[in-house]
mmCIF file of C-alpha atoms and ligand atoms in Angstrom:
data_model
loop_
_atom_site.group_PDB
_atom_site.id
_atom_site.type_symbol
_atom_site.label_atom_id
_atom_site.label_comp_id
_atom_site.label_asym_id
_atom_site.label_seq_id
_atom_site.Cartn_x
_atom_site.Cartn_y
_atom_site.Cartn_z
ATOM 1 C CA MET X 1 130.246 -88.203 59.723
ATOM 2 C CA SER X 2 133.810 -87.314 59.495
ATOM 3 C CA LEU X 3 135.482 -84.742 57.095
ATOM 4 C CA LEU X 4 137.026 -87.986 55.646
ATOM 5 C CA SER X 5 134.154 -90.444 55.715
ATOM 6 C CA SER X 6 132.065 -87.256 54.320
ATOM 7 C CA LEU X 7 134.320 -86.418 51.650
ATOM 8 C CA GLN X 8 134.943 -90.744 50.591
ATOM 9 C CA SER X 9 131.277 -91.379 50.079
ATOM 10 C CA GLN X 10 130.116 -88.275 48.248
ATOM 11 C CA PHE X 11 133.750 -87.899 46.124
ATOM 12 C CA SER X 12 134.803 -91.630 45.731
ATOM 13 C CA ILE X 13 135.186 -93.654 42.693
ATOM 14 C CA ASP X 14 135.586 -97.636 42.407
ATOM 15 C CA GLY X 15 138.568 -98.385 42.041
ATOM 16 C CA VAL X 16 140.093 -95.129 40.881
ATOM 17 C CA ALA X 17 139.419 -92.366 44.120
ATOM 18 C CA SER X 18 139.739 -92.380 46.848
ATOM 19 C CA ILE X 19 139.729 -89.858 50.154
ATOM 20 C CA VAL X 20 142.998 -91.909 52.942
ATOM 21 C CA ASN X 21 143.879 -89.992 56.137
ATOM 22 C CA CYS X 22 148.393 -90.284 55.581
ATOM 23 C CA SER X 23 149.217 -88.701 59.137
ATOM 24 C CA ASP X 24 146.108 -87.733 61.915
ATOM 25 C CA ASP X 25 143.752 -84.693 59.831
ATOM 26 C CA PHE X 26 145.762 -85.189 56.893
ATOM 27 C CA PRO X 27 143.033 -86.595 54.168
ATOM 28 C CA VAL X 28 144.792 -87.167 50.627
ATOM 29 C CA ILE X 29 143.169 -87.683 47.572
ATOM 30 C CA GLN X 30 144.672 -91.282 45.785
ATOM 31 C CA ILE X 31 144.192 -91.456 42.350
ATOM 32 C CA SER X 32 144.727 -94.516 39.860
ATOM 33 C CA ASN X 33 143.907 -95.205 36.324
ATOM 34 C CA SER X 34 144.744 -96.668 33.778
ATOM 35 C CA TYR X 35 148.120 -94.628 33.233
ATOM 36 C CA ALA X 36 149.330 -93.415 36.608
ATOM 37 C CA ASP X 37 149.218 -93.364 40.400
ATOM 38 C CA ALA X 38 148.605 -89.711 41.664
ATOM 39 C CA SER X 39 148.495 -88.721 45.612
ATOM 40 C CA ILE X 40 146.693 -84.684 46.134
ATOM 41 C CA ALA X 41 146.804 -83.176 49.729
ATOM 42 C CA LEU X 42 143.457 -81.230 50.630
ATOM 43 C CA ASP X 43 146.211 -79.159 52.815
ATOM 44 C CA GLY X 44 147.714 -76.828 50.443
ATOM 45 C CA GLY X 45 146.034 -77.782 47.509
ATOM 46 C CA GLN X 46 148.912 -79.815 46.762
ATOM 47 C CA VAL X 47 149.503 -82.709 44.704
ATOM 48 C CA LEU X 48 152.259 -85.276 46.362
ATOM 49 C CA THR X 49 153.048 -87.685 43.748
ATOM 50 C CA PHE X 50 152.444 -88.385 40.014
ATOM 51 C CA GLN X 51 154.212 -91.880 38.796
ATOM 52 C CA PRO X 52 153.211 -93.092 35.287
ATOM 53 C CA LYS X 53 152.162 -96.558 35.143
ATOM 54 C CA LEU X 54 155.611 -98.510 34.828
ATOM 55 C CA GLN X 55 157.397 -95.663 34.466
ATOM 56 C CA GLN X 56 159.866 -93.853 37.783
ATOM 57 C CA PRO X 57 158.032 -91.125 39.737
ATOM 58 C CA VAL X 58 158.421 -88.138 38.634
ATOM 59 C CA LEU X 59 157.610 -85.565 41.883
ATOM 60 C CA TRP X 60 160.270 -85.962 44.146
ATOM 61 C CA LEU X 61 158.617 -85.590 48.014
ATOM 62 C CA SER X 62 161.242 -86.323 50.733
ATOM 63 C CA LYS X 63 161.242 -88.399 53.021
ATOM 64 C CA LYS X 64 161.279 -86.136 55.944
ATOM 65 C CA ALA X 65 158.464 -84.074 54.672
ATOM 66 C CA ILE X 66 155.863 -82.555 57.272
ATOM 67 C CA TYR X 67 152.881 -83.420 57.330
ATOM 68 C CA LYS X 68 150.992 -81.105 59.195
ATOM 69 C CA PRO X 69 147.755 -78.636 58.356
ATOM 70 C CA GLY X 70 148.949 -75.345 58.044
ATOM 71 C CA LYS X 71 152.147 -76.047 56.417
ATOM 72 C CA SER X 72 153.776 -75.974 52.791
ATOM 73 C CA LEU X 73 155.403 -80.113 52.635
ATOM 74 C CA ARG X 74 159.036 -80.138 51.125
ATOM 75 C CA GLY X 75 158.327 -81.383 47.612
ATOM 76 C CA GLY X 76 155.639 -82.112 45.196
ATOM 77 C CA ILE X 77 153.745 -79.020 43.689
ATOM 78 C CA PRO X 78 153.080 -76.548 46.179
ATOM 79 C CA VAL X 79 150.953 -73.956 45.357
ATOM 80 C CA CYS X 80 152.809 -69.979 45.770
ATOM 81 C CA TRP X 81 149.812 -67.779 45.428
ATOM 82 C CA PRO X 82 148.645 -64.830 45.472
ATOM 83 C CA TRP X 83 152.793 -63.462 45.790
ATOM 84 C CA PHE X 84 155.790 -65.539 45.456
ATOM 85 C CA SER X 85 158.914 -65.346 47.024
ATOM 86 C CA ASP X 86 158.503 -63.226 49.665
ATOM 87 C CA HIS X 87 155.732 -60.011 49.707
ATOM 88 C CA PRO X 88 156.783 -57.140 48.500
ATOM 89 C CA THR X 89 156.463 -54.806 51.227
ATOM 90 C CA GLU X 90 155.160 -56.810 54.336
ATOM 91 C CA LYS X 91 158.410 -58.443 55.784
ATOM 92 C CA SER X 92 156.806 -60.570 58.628
ATOM 93 C CA PHE X 93 154.259 -61.927 56.282
ATOM 94 C CA PRO X 94 154.904 -66.088 54.871
ATOM 95 C CA ALA X 95 157.456 -66.624 52.193
ATOM 96 C CA HIS X 96 155.637 -67.901 48.933
ATOM 97 C CA GLY X 97 151.681 -66.794 49.776
ATOM 98 C CA PHE X 98 149.322 -68.451 51.967
ATOM 99 C CA ALA X 99 147.735 -70.673 49.328
ATOM 100 C CA ARG X 100 149.836 -73.429 50.104
ATOM 101 C CA ASN X 101 148.965 -73.392 53.302
ATOM 102 C CA HIS X 102 145.578 -73.307 54.411
ATOM 103 C CA ARG X 103 143.325 -76.224 53.970
ATOM 104 C CA TRP X 104 141.692 -76.621 50.448
ATOM 105 C CA GLN X 105 138.353 -78.030 49.692
ATOM 106 C CA LEU X 106 137.531 -80.710 46.872
ATOM 107 C CA GLU X 107 134.761 -79.829 44.706
ATOM 108 C CA ALA X 108 134.362 -82.811 41.406
ATOM 109 C CA ILE X 109 136.680 -86.170 41.096
ATOM 110 C CA GLU X 110 135.790 -86.973 37.508
ATOM 111 C CA GLN X 111 136.899 -89.715 35.285
ATOM 112 C CA GLN X 112 137.356 -87.868 32.055
ATOM 113 C CA THR X 113 135.968 -89.582 28.599
ATOM 114 C CA ASP X 114 139.568 -91.030 27.577
ATOM 115 C CA GLN X 115 139.526 -92.873 30.834
ATOM 116 C CA SER X 116 141.681 -89.789 32.858
ATOM 117 C CA THR X 117 140.945 -88.603 36.150
ATOM 118 C CA LEU X 118 140.279 -84.565 36.245
ATOM 119 C CA VAL X 119 140.719 -84.306 40.985
ATOM 120 C CA ARG X 120 138.944 -80.152 41.181
ATOM 121 C CA LEU X 121 139.950 -78.374 44.163
ATOM 122 C CA THR X 122 139.036 -74.723 45.677
ATOM 123 C CA LEU X 123 140.383 -72.731 48.605
ATOM 124 C CA PRO X 124 138.091 -70.925 50.107
ATOM 125 C CA ALA X 125 138.321 -67.039 51.673
ATOM 126 C CA SER X 126 138.478 -67.898 55.749
ATOM 127 C CA ASP X 127 139.722 -65.064 58.861
ATOM 128 C CA ALA X 128 143.385 -66.099 58.597
ATOM 129 C CA THR X 129 143.876 -65.358 54.384
ATOM 130 C CA ARG X 130 141.620 -62.287 54.992
ATOM 131 C CA ASN X 131 143.946 -60.989 57.242
ATOM 132 C CA LEU X 132 146.895 -61.302 54.926
ATOM 133 C CA TRP X 133 144.648 -60.524 51.458
ATOM 134 C CA PRO X 134 141.586 -58.398 52.435
ATOM 135 C CA GLN X 135 140.052 -59.241 48.938
ATOM 136 C CA PRO X 136 137.064 -61.076 47.409
ATOM 137 C CA PHE X 137 139.089 -63.810 44.768
ATOM 138 C CA GLU X 138 138.694 -67.043 43.335
ATOM 139 C CA LEU X 139 140.936 -69.717 43.431
ATOM 140 C CA GLU X 140 140.189 -72.972 41.543
ATOM 141 C CA LEU X 141 142.722 -75.480 40.917
ATOM 142 C CA LYS X 142 142.207 -78.296 38.349
ATOM 143 C CA VAL X 143 144.745 -81.194 37.949
ATOM 144 C CA VAL X 144 144.688 -84.518 35.891
ATOM 145 C CA VAL X 145 145.973 -86.852 36.274
ATOM 146 C CA GLY X 146 146.418 -88.531 32.781
ATOM 147 C CA THR X 147 149.333 -89.638 30.829
ATOM 148 C CA GLU X 148 150.598 -86.752 31.597
ATOM 149 C CA LEU X 149 149.637 -85.057 34.632
ATOM 150 C CA SER X 150 148.340 -81.431 33.880
ATOM 151 C CA VAL X 151 147.590 -78.366 36.173
ATOM 152 C CA SER X 152 145.296 -75.382 36.511
ATOM 153 C CA LEU X 153 145.801 -72.374 39.074
ATOM 154 C CA THR X 154 143.194 -69.840 38.352
ATOM 155 C CA MET X 155 142.715 -67.404 39.979
ATOM 156 C CA THR X 156 139.357 -64.791 40.009
ATOM 157 C CA ASN X 157 139.694 -61.095 40.874
ATOM 158 C CA LEU X 158 136.379 -60.907 42.952
ATOM 159 C CA SER X 159 136.373 -57.201 44.005
ATOM 160 C CA ASP X 160 135.518 -54.449 42.223
ATOM 161 C CA HIS X 161 138.761 -52.418 41.996
ATOM 162 C CA PRO X 162 141.781 -54.083 40.042
ATOM 163 C CA CYS X 163 144.565 -56.408 41.994
ATOM 164 C CA THR X 164 148.115 -56.949 41.489
ATOM 165 C CA MET X 165 149.335 -60.422 42.396
ATOM 166 C CA THR X 166 151.594 -62.898 41.340
ATOM 167 C CA SER X 167 152.014 -66.958 41.092
ATOM 168 C CA ALA X 168 154.126 -70.479 40.942
ATOM 169 C CA LEU X 169 153.672 -73.801 40.483
ATOM 170 C CA HIS X 170 156.819 -75.328 42.493
ATOM 171 C CA THR X 171 157.013 -78.337 40.686
ATOM 172 C CA TYR X 172 160.096 -80.318 42.773
ATOM 173 C CA LEU X 173 160.683 -83.141 39.747
ATOM 174 C CA GLN X 174 162.547 -86.545 40.870
ATOM 175 C CA VAL X 175 165.780 -86.760 39.295
ATOM 176 C CA GLY X 176 168.794 -89.362 39.124
ATOM 177 C CA ASP X 177 171.738 -86.768 39.863
ATOM 178 C CA ILE X 178 171.432 -83.278 39.996
ATOM 179 C CA ARG X 179 174.730 -83.506 38.776
ATOM 180 C CA GLU X 180 174.503 -84.938 34.885
ATOM 181 C CA ILE X 181 171.216 -82.886 34.461
ATOM 182 C CA VAL X 182 171.374 -80.905 31.515
ATOM 183 C CA ILE X 183 167.992 -78.574 31.218
ATOM 184 C CA SER X 184 167.638 -77.099 27.494
ATOM 185 C CA GLY X 185 164.489 -74.448 26.643
ATOM 186 C CA LEU X 186 166.125 -71.575 27.787
ATOM 187 C CA ASP X 187 168.885 -70.337 25.363
ATOM 188 C CA GLN X 188 169.574 -66.644 25.390
ATOM 189 C CA THR X 189 166.536 -66.264 27.555
ATOM 190 C CA PRO X 190 167.578 -63.440 30.414
ATOM 191 C CA TYR X 191 167.122 -64.485 34.123
ATOM 192 C CA MET X 192 167.219 -62.830 37.026
ATOM 193 C CA ASP X 193 170.004 -64.837 40.388
ATOM 194 C CA LYS X 194 169.480 -64.574 43.706
ATOM 195 C CA VAL X 195 172.490 -66.284 43.960
ATOM 196 C CA GLN X 196 174.288 -63.567 42.732
ATOM 197 C CA ASP X 197 172.296 -60.565 44.796
ATOM 198 C CA PHE X 198 169.390 -60.519 42.270
ATOM 199 C CA SER X 199 171.725 -59.683 39.109
ATOM 200 C CA LEU X 200 170.310 -60.206 35.583
ATOM 201 C CA PHE X 201 172.260 -62.509 33.224
ATOM 202 C CA GLU X 202 171.686 -64.565 30.633
ATOM 203 C CA GLN X 203 171.336 -68.036 30.013
ATOM 204 C CA GLN X 204 173.482 -69.383 26.934
ATOM 205 C CA GLY X 205 173.041 -72.926 26.124
ATOM 206 C CA ASN X 206 171.576 -75.484 28.278
ATOM 207 C CA VAL X 207 171.490 -75.714 32.556
ATOM 208 C CA ARG X 208 173.614 -77.503 34.942
ATOM 209 C CA PHE X 209 174.260 -77.780 37.472
ATOM 210 C CA SER X 210 177.399 -77.395 40.118
ATOM 211 C CA GLY X 211 175.971 -75.764 43.609
ATOM 212 C CA GLU X 212 172.850 -73.459 44.484
ATOM 213 C CA LEU X 213 170.972 -72.336 41.664
ATOM 214 C CA ASP X 214 168.182 -70.027 42.398
ATOM 215 C CA ARG X 215 166.574 -68.436 39.014
ATOM 216 C CA ILE X 216 164.084 -66.186 37.682
ATOM 217 C CA TYR X 217 163.997 -66.807 33.395
ATOM 218 C CA GLN X 218 162.252 -64.248 31.948
ATOM 219 C CA ASN X 219 160.238 -63.061 29.681
ATOM 220 C CA THR X 220 159.851 -66.968 28.712
ATOM 221 C CA ARG X 221 156.618 -68.830 27.194
ATOM 222 C CA SER X 222 159.090 -72.258 26.332
ATOM 223 C CA ASP X 223 159.321 -75.798 27.262
ATOM 224 C CA ILE X 224 162.069 -77.190 29.408
ATOM 225 C CA ILE X 225 163.218 -80.436 29.011
ATOM 226 C CA ILE X 226 165.547 -82.623 31.807
ATOM 227 C CA HIS X 227 167.725 -84.725 29.904
ATOM 228 C CA ASP X 228 168.539 -87.224 32.889
ATOM 229 C CA GLY X 229 170.586 -89.616 31.579
ATOM 230 C CA VAL X 230 170.614 -91.842 34.867
ATOM 231 C CA LEU X 231 167.102 -92.622 35.395
ATOM 232 C CA LYS X 232 167.394 -92.738 31.449
ATOM 233 C CA ARG X 233 164.054 -90.436 30.202
ATOM 234 C CA GLN X 234 163.539 -86.791 29.163
ATOM 235 C CA LEU X 235 161.327 -85.109 31.749
ATOM 236 C CA LYS X 236 158.923 -81.965 29.435
ATOM 237 C CA ILE X 237 157.741 -79.266 31.929
ATOM 238 C CA ALA X 238 154.893 -77.687 28.667
ATOM 239 C CA LYS X 239 153.425 -74.331 30.542
ATOM 240 C CA SER X 240 151.335 -71.442 29.330
ATOM 241 C CA GLY X 241 149.478 -68.452 31.371
ATOM 242 C CA SER X 242 153.346 -67.786 32.682
ATOM 243 C CA LEU X 243 156.715 -65.514 31.161
ATOM 244 C CA SER X 244 158.729 -66.408 34.073
ATOM 245 C CA THR X 245 160.405 -70.440 35.235
ATOM 246 C CA VAL X 246 161.850 -70.188 37.901
ATOM 247 C CA LEU X 247 164.475 -73.099 38.587
ATOM 248 C CA TRP X 248 166.158 -74.220 42.138
ATOM 249 C CA ASN X 249 168.504 -76.623 43.799
ATOM 250 C CA PRO X 250 169.369 -75.585 46.830
ATOM 251 C CA TRP X 251 172.737 -77.714 46.817
ATOM 252 C CA VAL X 252 173.996 -78.686 50.099
ATOM 253 C CA ASN X 253 174.819 -75.879 52.909
ATOM 254 C CA LYS X 254 170.703 -74.395 51.592
ATOM 255 C CA SER X 255 169.211 -78.031 51.845
ATOM 256 C CA ALA X 256 171.494 -79.402 55.505
ATOM 257 C CA ALA X 257 169.657 -75.906 56.930
ATOM 258 C CA MET X 258 165.957 -77.338 55.793
ATOM 259 C CA ASN X 259 164.805 -79.776 59.104
ATOM 260 C CA ASP X 260 162.147 -81.431 56.401
ATOM 261 C CA PHE X 261 165.047 -81.624 53.631
ATOM 262 C CA GLU X 262 166.373 -85.002 53.724
ATOM 263 C CA GLU X 263 170.236 -85.697 53.784
ATOM 264 C CA ASP X 264 171.475 -85.451 50.035
ATOM 265 C CA GLY X 265 168.135 -85.411 48.566
ATOM 266 C CA TYR X 266 169.576 -82.416 47.383
ATOM 267 C CA GLN X 267 170.860 -84.372 44.945
ATOM 268 C CA HIS X 268 167.961 -86.110 43.450
ATOM 269 C CA MET X 269 165.291 -83.429 42.947
ATOM 270 C CA LEU X 270 164.952 -80.334 41.625
ATOM 271 C CA CYS X 271 162.194 -77.778 40.692
ATOM 272 C CA VAL X 272 160.861 -76.029 37.437
ATOM 273 C CA GLU X 273 157.596 -73.586 38.365
ATOM 274 C CA ALA X 274 155.553 -71.829 35.768
ATOM 275 C CA ALA X 275 155.356 -69.051 37.426
ATOM 276 C CA ASN X 276 154.165 -65.905 36.549
ATOM 277 C CA ALA X 277 157.479 -64.090 39.088
ATOM 278 C CA ALA X 278 159.649 -60.668 39.266
ATOM 279 C CA ASP X 279 158.164 -58.080 36.962
ATOM 280 C CA ASP X 280 155.986 -60.595 35.259
ATOM 281 C CA ILE X 281 152.945 -59.588 38.037
ATOM 282 C CA ILE X 282 149.843 -60.294 36.625
ATOM 283 C CA GLN X 283 147.011 -57.986 37.314
ATOM 284 C CA LEU X 284 143.229 -58.041 36.921
ATOM 285 C CA GLN X 285 140.053 -56.431 36.705
ATOM 286 C CA PRO X 286 136.704 -57.234 39.120
ATOM 287 C CA ALA X 287 135.952 -60.275 37.511
ATOM 288 C CA GLN X 288 139.512 -60.634 35.623
ATOM 289 C CA SER X 289 140.287 -64.132 35.654
ATOM 290 C CA HIS X 290 144.233 -65.722 35.302
ATOM 291 C CA CYS X 291 144.858 -69.232 34.303
ATOM 292 C CA LEU X 292 148.577 -70.170 35.190
ATOM 293 C CA GLN X 293 148.825 -74.668 33.994
ATOM 294 C CA THR X 294 151.981 -76.891 33.561
ATOM 295 C CA VAL X 295 151.846 -79.419 31.702
ATOM 296 C CA LEU X 296 154.286 -82.812 32.834
ATOM 297 C CA SER X 297 155.614 -85.448 30.687
ATOM 298 C CA VAL X 298 158.027 -88.390 30.229
ATOM 299 C CA LEU X 299 159.116 -88.210 26.720
ATOM 300 C CA ASP X 300 161.449 -91.011 26.393
ATOM 301 C CA GLN X 301 162.730 -92.844 28.875
ATOM 302 C CA HIS X 302 166.489 -92.631 26.404
ATOM 303 C CA ALA X 303 167.758 -88.845 27.956
HETATM 304 O O1 TA6 M 1 161.174 -70.855 43.701
HETATM 305 C C1 TA6 M 1 162.751 -71.059 44.862
HETATM 306 C C2 TA6 M 1 162.846 -70.263 45.709
HETATM 307 O O2 TA6 M 1 162.181 -69.414 46.206
HETATM 308 C C3 TA6 M 1 163.642 -69.987 46.553
HETATM 309 O O3 TA6 M 1 164.773 -69.153 46.894
HETATM 310 C C4 TA6 M 1 163.574 -71.322 47.508
HETATM 311 O O4 TA6 M 1 164.201 -70.731 48.707
HETATM 312 C C5 TA6 M 1 162.878 -71.851 47.823
HETATM 313 O O5 TA6 M 1 162.086 -71.781 46.640
HETATM 314 C C6 TA6 M 1 161.873 -72.816 48.975
HETATM 315 O O6 TA6 M 1 160.943 -72.393 49.515
HETATM 316 P P1 TA6 M 1 160.118 -73.124 50.842
HETATM 317 O O7 TA6 M 1 160.070 -71.083 51.322
HETATM 318 O O8 TA6 M 1 159.558 -73.508 50.792
HETATM 319 O O9 TA6 M 1 161.431 -73.189 51.865
#
């Protein structure tokens, strides 16, 4: 029996959940319940789409995204773990860790009593992951598709010594026009600016975009609201288990240099990432766990 048919017979739920190959050897879970449609790739444990019924897509997914095992897709919610950005000491290791480049295992798809749908995935260790991260670990991703999208990443240290790690739910959001976007929730928050040599600044008022922006906001638990006058909606990004929030838009030149970024795609996307990044390092004792969660919701249709 092929992987796809065995997943389909074990996990599909009539009228709600199915597992399809969205390109050669690229299994994707498709959810459609009373609240929303969503899709999740086993490769990377990556949520690709989330669209509440009768609304516009919440997540941005590049039209030039490459559907290939071992390569993180441009868009949706890549999982960055066990390090965010570059590895702290090994420059040849992949950026943003390895969780986004490996195939996850589907553990369960369940209808909840409120008719939302829970999908549970785990990342198995392999020789390839052990070469990059020898410590035994457990990594679980829970995705709940309802009126909101909730994504929770639980990391557990299964080794016999303390471990440190960083992480992010690198969420690509769909916006009408990046130049018109206003972000609230970060006033007076300190941030590290990657575009200005990692210098430290403090946010004054709302965030607006007029060029490349790549910042790690620090020491913040706040919800973010994206005010989108073009799509006439407000998106709320709530989080827990995170003291850092990353904002990213590559703008013209950086996006043109990426082969999986559609032309002018930067105008319609924005990353808001619930993270443990920079000084927000997670230290786990043996058997200890940490949960990083982001919850996305459309507040209303009038920005
Ligand atoms: O989260 C922001 C960031 O770290 C940027 O610096 C940026 O280059 C980006 O993520 C995308 O990284 P990727 O490795 O997916 O091209």
